[in-house]
Tab-separated table of C-alpha atoms in Angstrom:
chain	number	residue	atom	x	y	z
A	105	MET	CA	50.028	-8.227	3.123
A	106	ASP	CA	48.627	-7.148	-0.008
A	107	ARG	CA	44.594	-7.198	-0.166
A	108	ASN	CA	43.477	-10.510	-2.452
A	109	PRO	CA	40.430	-9.273	-4.470
A	110	ALA	CA	40.134	-13.843	-5.776
A	111	LEU	CA	39.030	-15.825	-4.324
A	112	THR	CA	42.081	-18.230	-4.886
A	113	PRO	CA	41.456	-22.027	-4.486
A	114	GLU	CA	43.093	-21.928	-0.618
A	115	VAL	CA	40.142	-19.885	0.064
A	116	ILE	CA	38.027	-22.211	-1.600
A	117	ALA	CA	40.354	-24.610	0.320
A	118	GLY	CA	39.538	-23.289	3.897
A	119	ALA	CA	35.592	-23.304	3.030
A	120	ARG	CA	35.708	-26.074	3.307
A	121	ALA	CA	37.300	-27.098	5.178
A	122	ALA	CA	35.787	-24.526	7.609
A	123	LEU	CA	32.663	-26.837	7.368
A	124	GLU	CA	33.890	-31.101	8.140
A	125	GLY	CA	32.634	-32.121	10.855
A	126	ASP	CA	30.029	-29.228	11.715
A	127	ARG	CA	26.896	-32.117	12.437
A	128	ALA	CA	24.451	-28.367	13.001
A	129	CYS	CA	24.952	-27.981	9.199
A	130	ALA	CA	24.943	-31.154	8.109
A	131	ILE	CA	21.354	-30.939	9.451
A	132	ALA	CA	20.197	-27.952	8.366
A	133	ARG	CA	21.753	-28.593	5.032
A	134	ASN	CA	19.228	-32.013	5.358
A	135	ALA	CA	16.548	-29.968	5.613
A	136	VAL	CA	16.580	-27.239	3.235
A	137	THR	CA	17.588	-28.967	0.666
A	138	SER	CA	14.378	-31.502	1.174
A	139	ALA	CA	12.153	-28.715	2.593
A	140	GLY	CA	13.132	-25.393	2.056
A	141	ILE	CA	13.999	-22.331	4.341
A	142	ALA	CA	11.057	-20.822	4.934
A	143	SER	CA	10.034	-24.560	6.134
A	144	ALA	CA	12.897	-25.895	8.105
A	145	ALA	CA	12.917	-21.872	9.696
A	146	ARG	CA	9.687	-22.934	10.619
A	147	ASN	CA	9.105	-21.535	14.519
A	148	PRO	CA	5.676	-23.790	15.477
A	149	GLN	CA	5.351	-22.140	18.448
A	150	ALA	CA	5.232	-18.477	17.480
A	151	ALA	CA	2.334	-19.968	14.911
A	152	ALA	CA	0.861	-21.753	17.924
A	153	LEU	CA	0.548	-17.668	19.777
A	154	ALA	CA	-1.397	-16.808	17.649
A	155	THR	CA	-4.578	-16.117	19.022
A	156	THR	CA	-7.370	-15.552	17.166
A	157	THR	CA	-9.560	-13.600	20.123
A	158	PHE	CA	-8.823	-9.718	20.540
A	159	ASP	CA	-9.736	-7.239	23.575
A	160	ILE	CA	-10.787	-5.525	20.650
A	161	GLN	CA	-11.913	-6.925	17.439
A	162	LEU	CA	-13.549	-5.153	14.699
A	163	GLU	CA	-16.155	-7.082	12.507
A	164	GLN	CA	-15.483	-7.337	9.352
A	165	GLY	CA	-17.862	-8.300	5.745
A	166	ASP	CA	-16.303	-11.046	3.360
A	167	ILE	CA	-12.041	-10.832	2.236
A	168	THR	CA	-11.853	-9.462	-0.330
A	169	ASP	CA	-9.281	-10.838	-2.803
A	170	GLN	CA	-7.373	-7.902	-5.201
A	171	LYS	CA	-6.256	-11.843	-6.897
A	172	ARG	CA	-3.279	-10.776	-9.902
A	173	SER	CA	-3.197	-6.981	-8.626
A	174	GLY	CA	-1.705	-5.309	-7.169
A	175	ARG	CA	-3.700	-2.888	-5.055
A	176	CYS	CA	-3.976	-3.150	-1.474
A	177	TRP	CA	-3.699	0.264	-0.997
A	178	MET	CA	-7.030	0.711	-2.779
A	179	PHE	CA	-8.389	-2.338	-1.330
A	180	ALA	CA	-7.040	-1.393	2.577
A	181	SER	CA	-9.001	1.534	1.548
A	182	LEU	CA	-12.317	0.610	-0.026
A	183	ASN	CA	-12.395	-1.464	3.797
A	184	THR	CA	-11.924	0.880	6.111
A	185	MET	CA	-14.723	2.446	4.600
A	186	ARG	CA	-17.456	-0.227	3.675
A	187	PHE	CA	-16.854	-0.484	7.385
A	188	ARG	CA	-19.025	2.465	8.175
A	189	ILE	CA	-21.558	2.243	5.587
A	190	MET	CA	-22.239	-1.722	7.321
A	191	ARG	CA	-22.296	-0.438	10.487
A	192	LYS	CA	-25.002	2.324	9.837
A	193	LEU	CA	-27.090	0.285	7.226
A	194	GLY	CA	-26.866	-3.043	9.734
A	195	LEU	CA	-24.399	-5.044	7.094
A	196	LYS	CA	-22.894	-8.444	7.587
A	197	THR	CA	-21.307	-7.943	4.363
A	198	PHE	CA	-20.549	-5.334	2.273
A	199	GLU	CA	-18.312	-4.073	-1.084
A	200	LEU	CA	-17.599	-1.558	-3.282
A	201	SER	CA	-16.713	-1.250	-6.923
A	202	GLN	CA	-12.000	-1.821	-6.913
A	203	ALA	CA	-12.083	-1.523	-10.752
A	204	TYR	CA	-14.021	2.515	-10.339
A	205	PRO	CA	-10.432	3.621	-8.168
A	206	LEU	CA	-8.348	1.197	-9.983
A	207	PHE	CA	-9.901	3.050	-13.663
A	208	TRP	CA	-10.178	6.930	-12.327
A	209	ASP	CA	-6.293	6.316	-10.612
A	210	LYS	CA	-4.789	4.908	-14.558
A	211	TYR	CA	-6.306	7.736	-16.302
A	212	GLU	CA	-5.412	10.108	-13.547
A	213	ARG	CA	-1.216	8.761	-12.563
A	214	SER	CA	-1.432	9.319	-16.938
A	215	ASN	CA	-1.922	13.049	-16.106
A	216	TRP	CA	0.528	13.650	-13.603
A	217	PHE	CA	3.181	11.124	-15.707
A	218	PHE	CA	2.296	13.598	-18.464
A	219	GLU	CA	2.428	16.308	-16.748
A	220	ASN	CA	6.306	15.859	-14.810
A	221	VAL	CA	6.744	14.533	-18.798
A	222	ILE	CA	6.457	18.339	-19.327
A	223	ALA	CA	8.366	19.401	-16.528
A	224	THR	CA	11.327	17.867	-17.359
A	225	ALA	CA	11.632	17.906	-20.655
A	226	VAL	CA	14.807	20.309	-21.370
A	227	LYS	CA	16.416	17.132	-18.535
A	228	PRO	CA	18.604	15.536	-20.999
A	229	LEU	CA	17.452	12.032	-20.630
A	230	ALA	CA	20.141	9.799	-18.332
A	231	ASP	CA	19.174	12.079	-16.339
A	232	ARG	CA	18.237	9.957	-13.268
A	233	GLU	CA	15.020	11.959	-12.748
A	234	VAL	CA	13.846	11.480	-15.856
A	235	ALA	CA	15.062	7.783	-16.117
A	236	TYR	CA	12.998	7.524	-13.120
A	237	LEU	CA	10.448	8.292	-14.414
A	238	LEU	CA	10.431	6.528	-17.059
A	239	THR	CA	10.913	3.855	-15.219
A	240	ASP	CA	7.261	1.876	-14.128
A	241	PRO	CA	5.141	5.191	-14.638
A	242	LEU	CA	1.255	2.970	-14.609
A	243	CYS	CA	2.125	0.130	-11.617
A	244	ASP	CA	-0.933	-0.609	-9.017
A	245	GLY	CA	0.507	0.574	-5.698
A	246	GLY	CA	0.124	3.555	-4.210
A	247	GLN	CA	-0.639	4.784	-0.932
A	248	TRP	CA	-3.346	6.529	1.434
A	249	ASP	CA	-2.994	9.924	0.152
A	250	MET	CA	-3.472	9.003	-3.173
A	251	PHE	CA	-6.868	7.505	-2.671
A	252	ARG	CA	-7.697	10.014	-0.897
A	253	SER	CA	-7.339	12.492	-3.255
A	254	LEU	CA	-9.062	9.842	-6.421
A	255	VAL	CA	-12.362	9.338	-3.373
A	256	LYS	CA	-12.308	13.439	-3.080
A	257	LYS	CA	-12.866	13.745	-7.205
A	258	TYR	CA	-14.456	10.430	-7.980
A	259	GLY	CA	-16.551	9.290	-4.800
A	260	VAL	CA	-16.874	5.482	-4.320
A	261	VAL	CA	-19.758	3.415	-5.995
A	262	PRO	CA	-21.380	-0.500	-4.511
A	263	LYS	CA	-19.210	-2.843	-5.942
A	264	GLU	CA	-22.310	-3.647	-8.585
A	265	ALA	CA	-21.725	-0.682	-10.158
A	266	MET	CA	-19.152	-1.170	-11.575
A	267	PRO	CA	-18.210	-5.302	-11.414
A	268	GLU	CA	-15.014	-7.202	-12.364
A	269	THR	CA	-13.101	-6.963	-15.552
A	270	PHE	CA	-10.807	-9.875	-16.859
A	271	HIS	CA	-8.488	-6.752	-16.591
A	272	SER	CA	-9.026	-5.575	-13.380
A	273	SER	CA	-7.962	-8.580	-11.541
A	274	ASN	CA	-4.458	-9.776	-14.292
A	275	THR	CA	-3.681	-5.631	-14.313
A	276	GLY	CA	-0.289	-7.250	-15.720
A	277	ASP	CA	-0.413	-6.970	-20.452
A	278	LEU	CA	-2.811	-3.845	-19.291
A	279	ASN	CA	0.201	-1.461	-17.811
A	280	GLN	CA	2.254	-3.617	-20.000
A	281	HIS	CA	1.111	-2.576	-22.891
A	282	LEU	CA	-0.419	1.084	-21.331
A	283	THR	CA	3.157	2.015	-20.508
A	284	ARG	CA	4.227	1.000	-23.891
A	285	TYR	CA	1.972	3.954	-25.331
A	286	LEU	CA	2.955	6.656	-22.060
A	287	ARG	CA	6.520	6.511	-23.156
A	288	ALA	CA	5.657	6.805	-27.064
A	289	GLY	CA	3.370	9.171	-24.675
A	290	ALA	CA	6.658	10.845	-23.902
A	291	LYS	CA	9.182	10.938	-26.110
A	292	ARG	CA	5.828	13.030	-28.631
A	293	LEU	CA	6.069	15.742	-25.937
A	294	ARG	CA	9.604	15.803	-25.045
A	295	ASP	CA	10.722	16.072	-29.162
A	296	ALA	CA	7.707	18.776	-29.196
A	297	VAL	CA	9.842	20.646	-26.541
A	298	ALA	CA	13.128	20.488	-28.226
A	299	ALA	CA	11.245	21.930	-31.548
A	300	GLY	CA	10.429	24.733	-29.081
A	301	ALA	CA	6.651	23.609	-29.011
A	302	ASP	CA	4.322	26.333	-26.555
A	303	ALA	CA	2.642	25.379	-23.756
A	304	GLY	CA	-0.867	25.884	-26.445
A	305	GLU	CA	0.861	22.599	-28.651
A	306	LEU	CA	1.874	21.067	-26.139
A	307	ALA	CA	-1.837	20.466	-24.003
A	308	ARG	CA	-3.272	19.676	-27.537
A	309	ILE	CA	-0.669	17.109	-27.481
A	310	LYS	CA	-1.068	16.120	-24.082
A	311	SER	CA	-5.223	15.991	-24.935
A	312	GLY	CA	-5.436	14.103	-27.919
A	313	LEU	CA	-3.241	11.196	-25.758
A	314	MET	CA	-5.724	11.933	-22.659
A	315	ASP	CA	-7.997	10.803	-24.800
A	316	ASP	CA	-6.247	7.649	-26.087
A	317	VAL	CA	-5.773	6.689	-22.450
A	318	TYR	CA	-9.571	7.250	-21.558
A	319	ARG	CA	-10.638	4.218	-24.821
A	320	TYR	CA	-7.933	2.255	-23.877
A	321	LEU	CA	-9.244	2.211	-20.549
A	322	VAL	CA	-12.506	1.812	-21.108
A	323	ILE	CA	-12.487	-1.458	-23.314
A	324	CYS	CA	-10.198	-2.722	-20.498
A	325	LEU	CA	-12.147	-1.742	-17.404
A	326	GLY	CA	-15.333	-0.649	-18.760
A	327	GLU	CA	-16.460	3.108	-18.946
A	328	PRO	CA	-17.526	4.401	-14.578
A	329	PRO	CA	-20.658	4.984	-14.107
A	330	ALA	CA	-22.068	8.889	-13.841
A	331	SER	CA	-25.052	7.662	-12.000
A	332	PHE	CA	-26.659	4.362	-11.003
A	333	GLU	CA	-28.966	2.665	-9.202
A	334	VAL	CA	-28.741	1.210	-5.458
A	335	ARG	CA	-31.281	-1.143	-4.041
A	336	ILE	CA	-29.505	-2.668	-0.578
A	337	ARG	CA	-31.468	-5.024	1.700
A	338	ASP	CA	-30.551	-6.728	4.752
A	339	ASP	CA	-30.242	-10.596	6.073
A	340	ALA	CA	-33.919	-9.579	7.223
A	341	ASN	CA	-34.676	-8.304	3.565
A	342	GLU	CA	-35.201	-4.782	4.939
A	343	LEU	CA	-34.393	-2.385	2.113
A	344	LYS	CA	-32.032	-0.165	3.617
A	345	ALA	CA	-30.806	2.134	0.982
A	346	SER	CA	-32.456	2.921	-2.628
A	347	GLY	CA	-31.583	5.908	-5.267
A	348	THR	CA	-30.223	6.905	-7.923
A	349	TYR	CA	-27.470	8.326	-6.910
A	350	THR	CA	-24.135	10.401	-8.288
A	351	PRO	CA	-20.539	7.901	-6.975
A	352	GLN	CA	-20.163	11.166	-4.489
A	353	ALA	CA	-23.609	10.792	-3.550
A	354	PHE	CA	-22.573	7.692	-2.881
A	355	PHE	CA	-19.924	8.609	-0.468
A	356	ALA	CA	-20.543	11.499	0.941
A	357	GLU	CA	-24.546	9.680	2.538
A	358	PHE	CA	-23.395	5.673	3.358
A	359	VAL	CA	-19.613	6.419	4.115
A	360	ASP	CA	-19.708	10.316	5.836
A	361	MET	CA	-15.828	10.415	6.290
A	362	ASP	CA	-13.765	13.247	6.256
A	363	LEU	CA	-11.864	12.004	4.246
A	364	ASP	CA	-9.181	15.373	5.481
A	365	ASP	CA	-9.617	14.260	8.949
A	366	TYR	CA	-6.866	11.231	8.184
A	367	ILE	CA	-3.878	11.882	7.555
A	368	SER	CA	-0.524	9.632	7.294
A	369	VAL	CA	1.854	8.949	9.830
A	370	ILE	CA	5.116	6.923	9.257
A	371	ASN	CA	7.885	5.219	10.925
A	372	ALA	CA	11.578	5.933	9.292
A	373	PRO	CA	13.957	6.096	12.302
A	374	THR	CA	16.869	6.755	10.138
A	375	SER	CA	18.872	9.332	10.917
A	376	ASP	CA	18.465	11.743	7.467
A	377	LYS	CA	14.787	11.778	8.478
A	378	PRO	CA	14.556	13.401	12.142
A	379	TYR	CA	11.161	12.813	13.837
A	380	LEU	CA	8.544	15.298	14.323
A	381	ARG	CA	8.347	16.654	10.791
A	382	SER	CA	6.440	16.585	8.256
A	383	TYR	CA	7.567	15.157	4.820
A	384	THR	CA	6.678	14.398	1.095
A	385	VAL	CA	7.827	12.856	-2.228
A	386	LYS	CA	8.365	14.188	-5.302
A	387	PHE	CA	6.282	13.440	-7.863
A	388	LEU	CA	5.560	10.765	-6.062
A	389	GLY	CA	0.670	11.586	-6.033
A	390	ASN	CA	-1.644	11.007	-9.127
A	391	VAL	CA	-4.204	13.702	-9.220
A	392	VAL	CA	-2.518	16.651	-9.960
A	393	GLU	CA	-5.686	19.528	-8.718
A	394	ASP	CA	-4.284	17.533	-4.870
A	395	GLY	CA	-0.787	18.235	-5.160
A	396	GLY	CA	1.546	14.268	-3.438
A	397	VAL	CA	1.805	12.450	-0.646
A	398	ARG	CA	3.045	13.768	2.925
A	399	TYR	CA	3.080	12.719	5.826
A	400	VAL	CA	4.666	13.264	9.880
A	401	ASN	CA	7.526	10.772	11.158
A	402	LEU	CA	7.189	9.191	14.760
A	403	PRO	CA	8.827	7.255	16.356
A	404	ILE	CA	7.036	3.953	16.359
A	405	GLU	CA	5.418	3.752	19.840
A	406	SER	CA	3.382	7.207	18.197
A	407	LEU	CA	2.057	4.992	15.710
A	408	LYS	CA	0.067	2.491	18.001
A	409	ARG	CA	-1.174	4.859	19.893
A	410	MET	CA	-3.108	6.023	17.412
A	411	ALA	CA	-4.101	2.170	16.806
A	412	VAL	CA	-5.021	1.765	19.625
A	413	ALA	CA	-7.014	5.212	19.855
A	414	GLN	CA	-9.039	4.354	16.450
A	415	LEU	CA	-9.436	1.090	17.130
A	416	SER	CA	-10.778	1.577	20.376
A	417	ASP	CA	-13.657	4.094	18.940
A	418	GLY	CA	-14.243	1.578	16.255
A	419	LEU	CA	-12.550	2.169	13.328
A	420	PRO	CA	-10.327	0.665	11.521
A	421	VAL	CA	-7.458	1.358	10.751
A	422	TRP	CA	-4.975	1.347	7.199
A	423	PHE	CA	-1.325	0.363	7.542
A	424	GLY	CA	1.424	-0.023	4.860
A	425	SER	CA	4.576	-2.785	6.108
A	426	ASP	CA	7.100	-4.967	4.808
A	427	VAL	CA	4.788	-8.264	4.121
A	428	GLY	CA	6.869	-10.890	3.154
A	429	GLN	CA	9.291	-10.376	6.248
A	430	SER	CA	8.737	-12.819	9.498
A	431	PHE	CA	5.884	-14.567	7.539
A	432	LEU	CA	3.974	-17.328	7.802
A	433	ARG	CA	2.011	-17.400	5.018
A	434	ALA	CA	-0.071	-20.643	5.350
A	435	ASP	CA	-0.351	-19.885	9.080
A	436	GLY	CA	-1.173	-16.478	8.646
A	437	VAL	CA	1.824	-16.012	11.249
A	438	LEU	CA	3.829	-12.171	11.595
A	439	ASP	CA	6.112	-12.632	14.027
A	440	PRO	CA	10.075	-11.179	13.879
A	441	ALA	CA	10.384	-15.031	16.359
A	442	ALA	CA	8.887	-17.577	13.155
A	443	LEU	CA	11.685	-18.194	11.185
A	444	ASP	CA	14.538	-18.374	13.311
A	445	ILE	CA	16.582	-17.823	10.095
A	446	ASP	CA	19.836	-16.644	11.891
A	447	GLY	CA	19.474	-20.439	13.567
A	448	LEU	CA	18.663	-22.288	10.834
A	449	PHE	CA	22.238	-20.954	8.855
A	450	GLY	CA	25.047	-20.457	11.977
A	451	MET	CA	24.540	-16.584	10.541
A	452	ASP	CA	23.353	-12.951	12.236
A	453	ILE	CA	21.759	-13.019	8.287
A	454	GLU	CA	18.054	-11.962	10.512
A	455	ALA	CA	20.011	-9.259	13.589
A	456	GLY	CA	22.575	-8.231	10.648
A	457	LEU	CA	20.750	-4.906	10.324
A	458	ASP	CA	17.681	-3.327	12.716
A	459	LYS	CA	15.357	-1.226	11.341
A	460	ALA	CA	16.814	1.921	10.136
A	461	ALA	CA	19.693	0.083	8.847
A	462	ARG	CA	17.102	-1.850	6.603
A	463	LEU	CA	14.968	1.366	5.026
A	464	ASP	CA	19.183	3.006	4.503
A	465	TYR	CA	20.444	-1.051	2.664
A	466	GLY	CA	17.476	-1.126	0.861
A	467	GLU	CA	16.410	-4.018	2.900
A	468	SER	CA	12.908	-3.614	3.444
A	469	LEU	CA	10.809	-0.652	2.619
A	470	MET	CA	6.651	-0.863	3.242
A	471	THR	CA	5.235	-2.903	-0.039
A	472	HIS	CA	1.734	-3.422	1.323
A	473	ALA	CA	-0.890	-2.023	2.908
A	474	MET	CA	-3.879	-3.785	5.240
A	475	THR	CA	-6.399	-2.976	8.136
A	476	LEU	CA	-6.793	-3.525	11.214
A	477	GLN	CA	-9.146	-5.239	13.156
A	478	GLY	CA	-8.550	-5.682	16.361
A	479	VAL	CA	-5.619	-5.837	19.191
A	480	ASN	CA	-4.876	-7.523	22.710
A	481	LEU	CA	-3.160	-5.172	25.563
A	482	ASP	CA	-1.453	-6.235	27.838
A	483	GLY	CA	-2.462	-5.360	31.513
A	484	ASP	CA	0.032	-1.936	30.898
A	485	GLY	CA	-2.126	-1.514	27.831
A	486	ASN	CA	0.023	-1.958	25.554
A	487	PRO	CA	-0.255	-3.850	22.604
A	488	THR	CA	0.739	-7.446	22.637
A	489	ARG	CA	-0.756	-9.282	18.993
A	490	TRP	CA	-2.717	-7.414	16.583
A	491	ARG	CA	-5.448	-8.520	13.772
A	492	ILE	CA	-5.226	-7.760	10.483
A	493	GLU	CA	-7.710	-8.214	7.489
A	494	ASN	CA	-6.155	-9.241	3.706
A	495	SER	CA	-6.874	-8.368	0.750
A	496	TRP	CA	-6.118	-12.065	-0.764
A	497	GLY	CA	-8.222	-14.288	-0.108
A	498	CYS	CA	-10.014	-16.246	2.433
A	499	ASP	CA	-8.776	-19.742	1.522
A	500	ARG	CA	-5.397	-18.477	3.140
A	501	GLY	CA	-4.021	-18.109	6.138
A	502	LYS	CA	-6.630	-17.206	9.698
A	503	LYS	CA	-9.584	-16.823	6.505
A	504	GLY	CA	-8.443	-14.804	5.753
A	505	TYR	CA	-6.479	-12.332	8.390
A	506	ASP	CA	-3.698	-12.455	9.759
A	507	ILE	CA	-2.177	-11.929	13.241
A	508	ALA	CA	1.471	-9.622	14.146
A	509	SER	CA	2.917	-9.855	17.451
A	510	ASP	CA	3.238	-6.395	18.803
A	511	ALA	CA	7.723	-7.152	18.120
A	512	TRP	CA	6.412	-7.475	14.326
A	513	PHE	CA	5.084	-4.040	14.088
A	514	SER	CA	8.287	-2.347	15.716
A	515	GLU	CA	10.041	-3.637	12.951
A	516	TYR	CA	8.007	-4.319	10.066
A	517	VAL	CA	5.042	-1.487	10.149
A	518	TYR	CA	6.208	2.066	7.919
A	519	GLN	CA	2.048	3.785	7.795
A	520	VAL	CA	-0.454	4.648	9.953
A	521	VAL	CA	-3.370	6.608	8.596
A	522	VAL	CA	-5.397	7.806	11.385
A	523	ASP	CA	-8.040	10.735	12.184
A	524	LYS	CA	-6.197	13.029	13.364
A	525	LYS	CA	-7.813	14.185	16.246
A	526	TYR	CA	-4.857	11.479	17.916
A	527	LEU	CA	-2.348	13.472	17.535
A	528	THR	CA	-0.590	15.500	20.088
A	529	ALA	CA	-0.975	19.663	19.778
A	530	GLU	CA	2.612	18.731	19.174
A	531	GLU	CA	2.296	15.775	16.722
A	532	LEU	CA	-0.315	17.837	14.663
A	533	ALA	CA	1.876	20.966	14.462
A	534	ALA	CA	4.954	19.027	12.524
A	535	TYR	CA	2.506	17.206	10.160
A	536	GLU	CA	1.491	21.013	9.422
A	537	SER	CA	4.662	22.129	9.142
A	538	ALA	CA	6.211	22.441	5.624
A	539	PRO	CA	7.142	19.483	4.320
A	540	VAL	CA	10.495	18.158	3.266
A	541	GLU	CA	10.943	16.694	-0.261
A	542	LEU	CA	12.724	13.226	-0.095
A	543	ALA	CA	14.035	12.475	-3.884
A	544	PRO	CA	11.848	10.157	-5.640
A	545	TRP	CA	13.244	6.867	-4.968
A	546	ASP	CA	13.378	7.201	-0.970
A	547	PRO	CA	12.107	4.865	0.743
A	548	MET	CA	9.361	6.409	2.217
A	549	GLY	CA	7.889	6.721	-1.243
A	550	ALA	CA	7.578	2.915	-1.840
A	551	LEU	CA	3.755	2.473	-3.030
A	552	ALA	CA	2.511	-0.384	-1.439
A	553	ARG	CA	0.463	-3.448	-4.047
């Protein structure tokens, strides 16, 4: 019989007839149309299992809030760094400026974009790589390696040295107008290459463009300080730090962290990415002279082992995940059992794809970065639940914290950043090997926002 692709009246009638007398469908319809999928599928037992006390539990300062921006990767990174400052100075809370790295990331990423435009200028606009570069050259998202590059070059500053502005907390208009300018700059550079411009002329054009980018960012975010005064007191009003510092000197003295010791470990269980191999992503980065990103791909059990080891040594763990999956936002619970979508609809929706297939078929990738601040362990020392510090303010979840089951970690965590001392010799050798370059649109090139 020939296949008929049309949805004929007979096909529709068959689908309608299949539901006649289906009591479960009627109950689900009533619940979903009244309250929505998430409320109807919510599993209260999963929410009730989310403990707030952990075997290993680090205490962080006040919960931060990235507001209407995609700076989670910066907030998560700075939260791991402020933890060190608080511990060093005996503070209950402290906050580093998130506007400061935002300024330098936009500035450096504009330069990165123009360099890639020049490198691909002989390719047609219809080329997939050129189209990719032009699609979203200035989004807020990023990865740990990109933040490490910024801090190595520019250091960090206390929040009061460069406070939030309207557009650091609300980046939509900032990005929209600067992106338009960058695309116009891309046209100028491509037209110049087509007209036979030499390297000197291209450098002159790009220099003028970058001067304008700096001006734009100063107007929106303020000018980043070259030096600043520091006065830090603890809760007992004891002066713990004072003096004049550059951002680099402040990082060196108070964060006291060897950034090159901290590396990205990913879990991508797809057939095209064998474990124990190093990977990079074409065009992914921000600081030109520091290069792009690099990770080593390992089984999820290795990521858990390293995260537990670093938490056990008293330090939080930066991680990237697909935060929107199996998430009871109001409860602050991340668990594959939290929403019974398949039971509600009587279909294999959640069960239809495993982790590898979700990556391959565009169903999941890293969307958000947070920090692990605690873990519960069973009698054999294996993790059962994870305590997560988010950057969405303190009025959601469990006072700004979320609780993830270990099953959710297995399914939706894609990246952790740990001290390389927690890797085995074999794992470290794999990380240090020549990386395989992934396409710019590979899911492992996703940016946390």
